[in-house]
mmCIF file of C-alpha atoms and ligand atoms in Angstrom:
data_model
loop_
_atom_site.group_PDB
_atom_site.id
_atom_site.type_symbol
_atom_site.label_atom_id
_atom_site.label_comp_id
_atom_site.label_asym_id
_atom_site.label_seq_id
_atom_site.Cartn_x
_atom_site.Cartn_y
_atom_site.Cartn_z
ATOM 1 C CA MET A 1 0.000 0.000 0.000
ATOM 2 C CA ASN A 2 1.187 3.446 -0.721
ATOM 3 C CA ASP A 3 -0.269 5.936 1.763
ATOM 4 C CA ILE A 4 1.024 8.956 -0.090
ATOM 5 C CA VAL A 5 -0.918 8.050 -3.218
ATOM 6 C CA LEU A 6 -4.061 7.286 -1.196
ATOM 7 C CA ASP A 7 -3.874 10.619 0.653
ATOM 8 C CA ALA A 8 -3.142 12.719 -2.385
ATOM 9 C CA PRO A 9 -6.218 14.391 -3.914
ATOM 10 C CA SER A 10 -7.383 12.600 -7.026
ATOM 11 C CA PRO A 11 -6.981 14.443 -10.327
ATOM 12 C CA LEU A 12 -10.788 14.611 -10.465
ATOM 13 C CA ALA A 13 -10.994 16.334 -7.068
ATOM 14 C CA VAL A 14 -8.324 18.809 -8.128
ATOM 15 C CA ALA A 15 -10.198 19.489 -11.364
ATOM 16 C CA SER A 16 -13.493 20.063 -9.531
ATOM 17 C CA ASP A 17 -11.824 22.412 -6.997
ATOM 18 C CA PHE A 18 -10.429 24.336 -9.921
ATOM 19 C CA ALA A 19 -13.856 24.470 -11.575
ATOM 20 C CA ARG A 20 -15.453 25.624 -8.335
ATOM 21 C CA ALA A 21 -12.888 28.360 -7.905
ATOM 22 C CA ARG A 22 -13.753 29.658 -11.392
ATOM 23 C CA GLU A 23 -17.475 29.332 -10.939
ATOM 24 C CA SER A 24 -18.350 32.656 -9.226
ATOM 25 C CA ILE A 25 -20.966 34.437 -11.297
ATOM 26 C CA LEU A 26 -20.411 37.800 -9.605
ATOM 27 C CA THR A 27 -17.242 39.134 -7.983
ATOM 28 C CA ILE A 28 -17.446 42.502 -6.255
ATOM 29 C CA SER A 29 -14.127 43.986 -5.155
ATOM 30 C CA HIS A 30 -13.521 47.100 -3.053
ATOM 31 C CA LEU A 31 -16.717 48.688 -4.324
ATOM 32 C CA THR A 32 -17.270 52.251 -3.168
ATOM 33 C CA VAL A 33 -19.708 54.994 -4.090
ATOM 34 C CA SER A 34 -19.586 58.402 -2.611
ATOM 35 C CA PHE A 35 -22.414 60.957 -2.838
ATOM 36 C CA ASP A 36 -20.922 64.370 -2.037
ATOM 37 C CA GLY A 37 -18.360 62.754 0.245
ATOM 38 C CA PHE A 38 -20.860 60.391 1.919
ATOM 39 C CA LYS A 39 -19.951 56.774 1.244
ATOM 40 C CA ALA A 40 -23.248 54.886 0.748
ATOM 41 C CA VAL A 41 -21.209 51.767 -0.120
ATOM 42 C CA ASP A 42 -17.706 51.651 1.299
ATOM 43 C CA ASP A 43 -14.955 49.242 0.199
ATOM 44 C CA LEU A 44 -17.350 46.297 -0.182
ATOM 45 C CA SER A 45 -16.093 42.943 -1.442
ATOM 46 C CA MET A 46 -18.295 39.880 -1.892
ATOM 47 C CA THR A 47 -18.774 36.947 -4.240
ATOM 48 C CA ILE A 48 -21.939 35.248 -5.536
ATOM 49 C CA GLU A 49 -21.707 31.687 -6.852
ATOM 50 C CA GLU A 50 -23.593 30.032 -9.712
ATOM 51 C CA ASN A 51 -27.073 28.897 -8.601
ATOM 52 C CA GLU A 52 -26.688 30.695 -5.282
ATOM 53 C CA LEU A 53 -29.566 32.454 -3.538
ATOM 54 C CA ARG A 54 -27.909 35.141 -1.442
ATOM 55 C CA VAL A 55 -29.847 37.387 0.905
ATOM 56 C CA VAL A 56 -28.560 40.841 1.795
ATOM 57 C CA ILE A 57 -29.877 42.360 5.007
ATOM 58 C CA GLY A 58 -29.031 45.457 7.002
ATOM 59 C CA PRO A 59 -30.701 48.429 8.690
ATOM 60 C CA ASN A 60 -32.296 51.207 6.629
ATOM 61 C CA GLY A 61 -29.655 53.249 4.872
ATOM 62 C CA ALA A 62 -27.082 50.422 4.995
ATOM 63 C CA GLY A 63 -26.514 50.719 1.240
ATOM 64 C CA LYS A 64 -28.424 47.644 0.061
ATOM 65 C CA THR A 65 -30.417 49.328 -2.718
ATOM 66 C CA THR A 66 -27.362 51.338 -3.754
ATOM 67 C CA LEU A 67 -25.429 48.074 -4.116
ATOM 68 C CA LEU A 68 -28.053 46.717 -6.547
ATOM 69 C CA ASP A 69 -28.087 50.090 -8.353
ATOM 70 C CA MET A 70 -24.370 49.693 -9.019
ATOM 71 C CA ILE A 71 -24.608 46.070 -10.166
ATOM 72 C CA CYS A 72 -27.317 46.941 -12.713
ATOM 73 C CA GLY A 73 -25.528 50.081 -13.913
ATOM 74 C CA LYS A 74 -28.027 52.626 -12.598
ATOM 75 C CA THR A 75 -25.388 54.167 -10.321
ATOM 76 C CA ARG A 76 -21.698 54.425 -11.214
ATOM 77 C CA PRO A 77 -19.270 53.444 -8.468
ATOM 78 C CA THR A 78 -16.567 55.853 -7.362
ATOM 79 C CA ALA A 79 -14.077 52.995 -7.014
ATOM 80 C CA GLY A 80 -13.857 49.226 -7.164
ATOM 81 C CA SER A 81 -14.994 46.581 -9.566
ATOM 82 C CA ILE A 82 -17.991 44.364 -10.327
ATOM 83 C CA ARG A 83 -17.202 41.375 -12.529
ATOM 84 C CA PHE A 84 -20.007 39.256 -13.981
ATOM 85 C CA ARG A 85 -18.626 35.987 -15.308
ATOM 86 C CA GLY A 86 -15.263 37.675 -15.659
ATOM 87 C CA GLU A 87 -16.529 40.793 -17.450
ATOM 88 C CA GLU A 88 -16.300 44.209 -15.818
ATOM 89 C CA LEU A 89 -19.835 45.643 -15.491
ATOM 90 C CA THR A 90 -18.947 49.084 -14.197
ATOM 91 C CA ARG A 91 -18.032 50.187 -17.726
ATOM 92 C CA LEU A 92 -21.266 48.952 -19.353
ATOM 93 C CA SER A 93 -24.578 50.766 -19.772
ATOM 94 C CA GLU A 94 -27.718 49.533 -18.004
ATOM 95 C CA TYR A 95 -28.984 48.231 -21.341
ATOM 96 C CA HIS A 96 -25.862 46.157 -21.991
ATOM 97 C CA ILE A 97 -25.840 44.823 -18.433
ATOM 98 C CA VAL A 98 -29.401 43.517 -18.988
ATOM 99 C CA ARG A 99 -28.308 41.965 -22.281
ATOM 100 C CA ARG A 100 -25.410 40.228 -20.523
ATOM 101 C CA GLY A 101 -27.957 38.470 -18.298
ATOM 102 C CA VAL A 102 -28.460 40.591 -15.201
ATOM 103 C CA GLY A 103 -32.122 41.351 -14.339
ATOM 104 C CA ARG A 104 -33.226 43.829 -11.687
ATOM 105 C CA LYS A 105 -36.525 44.133 -9.883
ATOM 106 C CA PHE A 106 -37.114 47.371 -8.054
ATOM 107 C CA GLN A 107 -38.895 47.842 -4.734
ATOM 108 C CA ASN A 108 -42.188 48.958 -6.289
ATOM 109 C CA PRO A 109 -43.731 46.816 -9.029
ATOM 110 C CA SER A 110 -43.384 48.482 -12.429
ATOM 111 C CA ILE A 111 -45.914 46.542 -14.453
ATOM 112 C CA TYR A 112 -48.343 47.987 -17.005
ATOM 113 C CA GLU A 113 -51.638 47.854 -15.125
ATOM 114 C CA ASP A 114 -53.777 48.387 -18.270
ATOM 115 C CA LEU A 115 -52.203 45.416 -20.030
ATOM 116 C CA THR A 116 -53.052 41.797 -19.317
ATOM 117 C CA VAL A 117 -50.652 39.429 -17.568
ATOM 118 C CA SER A 118 -49.908 37.819 -20.927
ATOM 119 C CA GLU A 119 -49.192 41.180 -22.580
ATOM 120 C CA ASN A 120 -46.898 42.269 -19.749
ATOM 121 C CA LEU A 121 -44.891 39.068 -20.165
ATOM 122 C CA GLU A 122 -44.844 39.451 -23.940
ATOM 123 C CA ILE A 123 -43.424 42.981 -23.948
ATOM 124 C CA SER A 124 -40.643 41.799 -21.640
ATOM 125 C CA ILE A 125 -39.129 39.653 -24.377
ATOM 126 C CA PRO A 126 -36.097 41.603 -25.619
ATOM 127 C CA GLN A 127 -37.041 41.149 -29.331
ATOM 128 C CA ALA A 128 -40.470 42.685 -28.681
ATOM 129 C CA ARG A 129 -38.880 46.004 -27.777
ATOM 130 C CA GLY A 130 -37.951 48.905 -30.027
ATOM 131 C CA VAL A 131 -39.406 50.228 -33.266
ATOM 132 C CA TRP A 132 -38.198 47.416 -35.524
ATOM 133 C CA GLY A 133 -39.101 44.830 -32.925
ATOM 134 C CA SER A 134 -42.684 46.021 -32.641
ATOM 135 C CA VAL A 135 -43.099 46.139 -36.431
ATOM 136 C CA PHE A 136 -41.656 42.758 -37.235
ATOM 137 C CA PHE A 137 -42.240 40.885 -34.011
ATOM 138 C CA ARG A 138 -44.793 38.113 -34.398
ATOM 139 C CA LYS A 139 -46.207 36.101 -31.571
ATOM 140 C CA THR A 140 -45.048 32.675 -32.630
ATOM 141 C CA LYS A 141 -46.057 29.404 -31.042
ATOM 142 C CA ALA A 142 -42.696 29.273 -29.275
ATOM 143 C CA ILE A 143 -43.322 32.670 -27.713
ATOM 144 C CA ARG A 144 -46.848 31.768 -26.616
ATOM 145 C CA GLU A 145 -45.478 28.650 -24.999
ATOM 146 C CA ARG A 146 -42.754 30.620 -23.276
ATOM 147 C CA ILE A 147 -45.334 33.070 -21.871
ATOM 148 C CA GLU A 148 -47.409 30.159 -20.606
ATOM 149 C CA ARG A 149 -44.390 28.441 -19.062
ATOM 150 C CA VAL A 150 -43.282 31.567 -17.208
ATOM 151 C CA ALA A 151 -46.872 32.341 -16.107
ATOM 152 C CA GLU A 152 -47.055 28.806 -14.715
ATOM 153 C CA GLU A 153 -43.770 29.275 -12.891
ATOM 154 C CA VAL A 154 -44.882 32.530 -11.234
ATOM 155 C CA MET A 155 -48.300 31.087 -10.316
ATOM 156 C CA LEU A 156 -50.268 33.251 -12.766
ATOM 157 C CA ALA A 157 -51.267 30.639 -15.369
ATOM 158 C CA ASP A 158 -54.962 31.132 -14.512
ATOM 159 C CA HIS A 159 -54.715 34.924 -14.887
ATOM 160 C CA LEU A 160 -53.120 35.313 -18.326
ATOM 161 C CA ARG A 161 -56.037 37.312 -19.721
ATOM 162 C CA MET A 162 -56.624 39.402 -16.608
ATOM 163 C CA LYS A 163 -55.720 43.095 -16.590
ATOM 164 C CA SER A 164 -52.641 43.359 -14.383
ATOM 165 C CA GLY A 165 -54.143 46.218 -12.374
ATOM 166 C CA LYS A 166 -56.669 43.723 -10.986
ATOM 167 C CA LEU A 167 -54.019 41.403 -9.520
ATOM 168 C CA SER A 168 -53.316 41.309 -5.785
ATOM 169 C CA HIS A 169 -50.169 43.039 -4.558
ATOM 170 C CA GLY A 170 -48.429 39.670 -4.263
ATOM 171 C CA GLN A 171 -49.457 38.624 -7.761
ATOM 172 C CA LYS A 172 -48.088 41.905 -9.121
ATOM 173 C CA GLN A 173 -44.737 41.098 -7.493
ATOM 174 C CA TRP A 174 -44.802 37.642 -9.089
ATOM 175 C CA LEU A 175 -45.713 39.125 -12.466
ATOM 176 C CA GLU A 176 -42.706 41.378 -12.250
ATOM 177 C CA ILE A 177 -40.485 38.409 -11.427
ATOM 178 C CA GLY A 178 -42.060 36.681 -14.454
ATOM 179 C CA MET A 179 -41.236 39.710 -16.615
ATOM 180 C CA LEU A 180 -37.612 39.360 -15.523
ATOM 181 C CA LEU A 181 -37.657 35.640 -16.293
ATOM 182 C CA MET A 182 -38.868 36.381 -19.849
ATOM 183 C CA GLN A 183 -35.444 37.997 -20.424
ATOM 184 C CA ASP A 184 -33.802 34.752 -19.281
ATOM 185 C CA PRO A 185 -31.326 36.420 -16.917
ATOM 186 C CA GLN A 186 -28.549 34.422 -15.278
ATOM 187 C CA LEU A 187 -28.475 36.705 -12.241
ATOM 188 C CA LEU A 188 -31.611 38.224 -10.696
ATOM 189 C CA LEU A 189 -31.480 41.154 -8.292
ATOM 190 C CA LEU A 190 -34.631 41.506 -6.183
ATOM 191 C CA ASP A 191 -35.213 44.422 -3.817
ATOM 192 C CA GLU A 192 -37.635 43.461 -1.027
ATOM 193 C CA PRO A 193 -39.856 41.127 -3.084
ATOM 194 C CA VAL A 194 -42.150 40.192 -0.170
ATOM 195 C CA ALA A 195 -42.738 43.648 1.336
ATOM 196 C CA GLY A 196 -46.490 43.974 1.954
ATOM 197 C CA LEU A 197 -47.273 40.342 1.074
ATOM 198 C CA SER A 198 -49.526 38.059 3.131
ATOM 199 C CA PRO A 199 -47.941 35.149 5.050
ATOM 200 C CA ARG A 200 -49.317 32.716 2.442
ATOM 201 C CA GLU A 201 -47.910 34.804 -0.424
ATOM 202 C CA ARG A 202 -44.549 34.947 1.368
ATOM 203 C CA GLU A 203 -44.441 31.165 1.598
ATOM 204 C CA GLN A 204 -45.293 30.842 -2.079
ATOM 205 C CA THR A 205 -42.641 33.425 -2.974
ATOM 206 C CA ALA A 206 -40.037 31.497 -0.969
ATOM 207 C CA ILE A 207 -40.847 28.354 -2.980
ATOM 208 C CA LEU A 208 -40.717 30.338 -6.233
ATOM 209 C CA LEU A 209 -37.322 31.886 -5.457
ATOM 210 C CA LYS A 210 -35.839 28.534 -4.474
ATOM 211 C CA LYS A 211 -37.084 27.035 -7.744
ATOM 212 C CA ILE A 212 -35.543 29.894 -9.738
ATOM 213 C CA ALA A 213 -32.232 29.420 -7.896
ATOM 214 C CA ALA A 214 -32.026 25.846 -9.170
ATOM 215 C CA GLY A 215 -30.823 27.244 -12.504
ATOM 216 C CA LYS A 216 -29.844 30.874 -11.847
ATOM 217 C CA SER A 217 -28.253 33.059 -9.199
ATOM 218 C CA LEU A 218 -30.243 35.501 -7.090
ATOM 219 C CA VAL A 219 -29.404 38.383 -4.802
ATOM 220 C CA VAL A 220 -32.420 39.206 -2.634
ATOM 221 C CA ILE A 221 -32.683 42.147 -0.257
ATOM 222 C CA GLU A 222 -35.029 41.358 2.590
ATOM 223 C CA HIS A 223 -35.930 42.444 6.109
ATOM 224 C CA ASP A 224 -38.243 39.699 7.332
ATOM 225 C CA MET A 225 -35.959 37.228 9.123
ATOM 226 C CA ASP A 226 -38.499 34.383 8.948
ATOM 227 C CA PHE A 227 -38.548 34.796 5.182
ATOM 228 C CA VAL A 228 -34.752 35.066 5.073
ATOM 229 C CA ARG A 229 -34.480 31.842 7.064
ATOM 230 C CA SER A 230 -36.847 30.094 4.656
ATOM 231 C CA ILE A 231 -34.764 30.853 1.556
ATOM 232 C CA ALA A 232 -31.144 31.697 2.388
ATOM 233 C CA ASN A 233 -28.059 29.549 2.469
ATOM 234 C CA LYS A 234 -25.815 32.481 3.083
ATOM 235 C CA VAL A 235 -26.596 35.976 4.314
ATOM 236 C CA THR A 236 -24.572 39.146 3.875
ATOM 237 C CA VAL A 237 -25.141 41.877 6.467
ATOM 238 C CA LEU A 238 -24.412 45.456 5.432
ATOM 239 C CA HIS A 239 -24.052 48.348 7.833
ATOM 240 C CA GLN A 240 -23.119 51.911 6.884
ATOM 241 C CA GLY A 241 -22.066 50.738 3.443
ATOM 242 C CA ARG A 242 -19.683 48.115 4.787
ATOM 243 C CA LEU A 243 -19.803 44.356 5.091
ATOM 244 C CA LEU A 244 -20.583 43.720 8.761
ATOM 245 C CA SER A 245 -20.991 39.945 8.738
ATOM 246 C CA GLU A 246 -21.489 37.024 6.380
ATOM 247 C CA GLY A 247 -22.530 33.422 6.973
ATOM 248 C CA THR A 248 -25.551 31.213 7.549
ATOM 249 C CA VAL A 249 -28.667 32.754 9.098
ATOM 250 C CA ASP A 250 -27.712 31.230 12.452
ATOM 251 C CA GLU A 251 -24.147 32.484 12.222
ATOM 252 C CA VAL A 252 -25.070 36.087 11.447
ATOM 253 C CA GLN A 253 -27.852 36.161 14.040
ATOM 254 C CA ALA A 254 -25.358 34.992 16.668
ATOM 255 C CA ASP A 255 -22.729 37.538 15.580
ATOM 256 C CA PRO A 256 -22.417 40.146 18.383
ATOM 257 C CA ARG A 257 -21.729 42.903 15.814
ATOM 258 C CA VAL A 258 -25.029 42.124 14.079
ATOM 259 C CA VAL A 259 -26.932 41.923 17.362
ATOM 260 C CA GLU A 260 -25.555 45.300 18.373
ATOM 261 C CA VAL A 261 -26.484 46.992 15.094
ATOM 262 C CA TYR A 262 -30.051 45.650 15.188
ATOM 263 C CA LEU A 263 -30.570 46.356 18.900
ATOM 264 C CA GLY A 264 -29.174 49.824 18.380
ATOM 265 C CA HIS A 265 -32.051 50.542 15.972
HETATM 266 P P1 ADP B 301 -30.891 50.709 2.026
HETATM 267 O O1 ADP B 301 -31.446 50.205 0.746
HETATM 268 O O2 ADP B 301 -29.947 49.780 2.682
HETATM 269 O O3 ADP B 301 -31.969 51.153 2.998
HETATM 270 P P2 ADP B 301 -29.817 52.816 0.372
HETATM 271 O O4 ADP B 301 -28.857 52.097 -0.493
HETATM 272 O O5 ADP B 301 -31.108 53.195 -0.230
HETATM 273 O O6 ADP B 301 -30.032 52.030 1.736
HETATM 274 O O7 ADP B 301 -29.145 54.159 0.886
HETATM 275 C C1 ADP B 301 -27.880 54.183 1.539
HETATM 276 C C2 ADP B 301 -27.541 55.594 1.903
HETATM 277 O O8 ADP B 301 -27.150 56.305 0.749
HETATM 278 C C3 ADP B 301 -28.683 56.361 2.523
HETATM 279 O O9 ADP B 301 -28.165 57.196 3.562
HETATM 280 C C4 ADP B 301 -29.198 57.195 1.370
HETATM 281 O O10 ADP B 301 -29.790 58.373 1.841
HETATM 282 C C5 ADP B 301 -27.933 57.467 0.580
HETATM 283 N N1 ADP B 301 -28.171 57.634 -0.863
HETATM 284 C C6 ADP B 301 -28.628 56.693 -1.702
HETATM 285 N N2 ADP B 301 -28.709 57.146 -2.969
HETATM 286 C C7 ADP B 301 -28.261 58.435 -2.906
HETATM 287 C C8 ADP B 301 -28.068 59.460 -3.892
HETATM 288 N N3 ADP B 301 -28.366 59.272 -5.186
HETATM 289 N N4 ADP B 301 -27.597 60.651 -3.466
HETATM 290 C C9 ADP B 301 -27.289 60.842 -2.173
HETATM 291 N N5 ADP B 301 -27.434 59.930 -1.203
HETATM 292 C C10 ADP B 301 -27.916 58.738 -1.563
HETATM 293 MG MG1 MG B 302 -33.430 49.878 0.055
#
């Protein structure tokens, strides 16, 4: 027997470690944005893996929304870098960041209330947009099927012909998630997707987000710790623009720095 050979990592294990190390979908390094000298995000570094569902928490004003604004190109950082699958995002326009596969949902639903659920999903297909798109775009069978598949996924299959304004608040949130899914993003950024939802709708949203994370990565900002516990593997805690703590829900809740920040509010 040769112990050295037995103890050495197999070539397969080495290869999979290497693959894992290269797998991060999003790498944020030393990200900073300063508004008139006030650093809303301050030297923040974090990494999101493929198929990860990360939750970002933190007191009001911690910089959570500003972080998403920078990832999606709405706000330009003062310093630092955001790499999406190896490509620097901070130099791209919002439009190009969407086309690369990053989808953002804002705090308030921005659906077209006068259009039906089906129509809202349809106009979210990138080809349906723009002058040429609207002239030449035809609703093919493949597109109808895609609308139906996404509506099914976001629990709105029975409401395709309903005017979106008539949906419940929770259903409007799901429609907006569906509109993001129509763009087939690889990374979804969701800002407080269960704010104002009923307990039942929260549970359903948790199931939905976990399903989405089976094939995509998500960054979800959330306050409700029961909801966070129901979806998160790993939680990042921001405070005054800085990374305060990171780990499992149990780890961050037991972190004295986190306890102090939340008790202090
Ligand atoms: P959170 O989402 O964690 O509650 P935000 O990211 O919205 O916090 O805000 C972080 C801080 O940055 C807040 O103090 C906010 O007032 C400030 N801030 C955000 N955007 C701007 C801006 N465009 N100009 C000036 N200050 C801003
Ligand atoms: Mg916010």
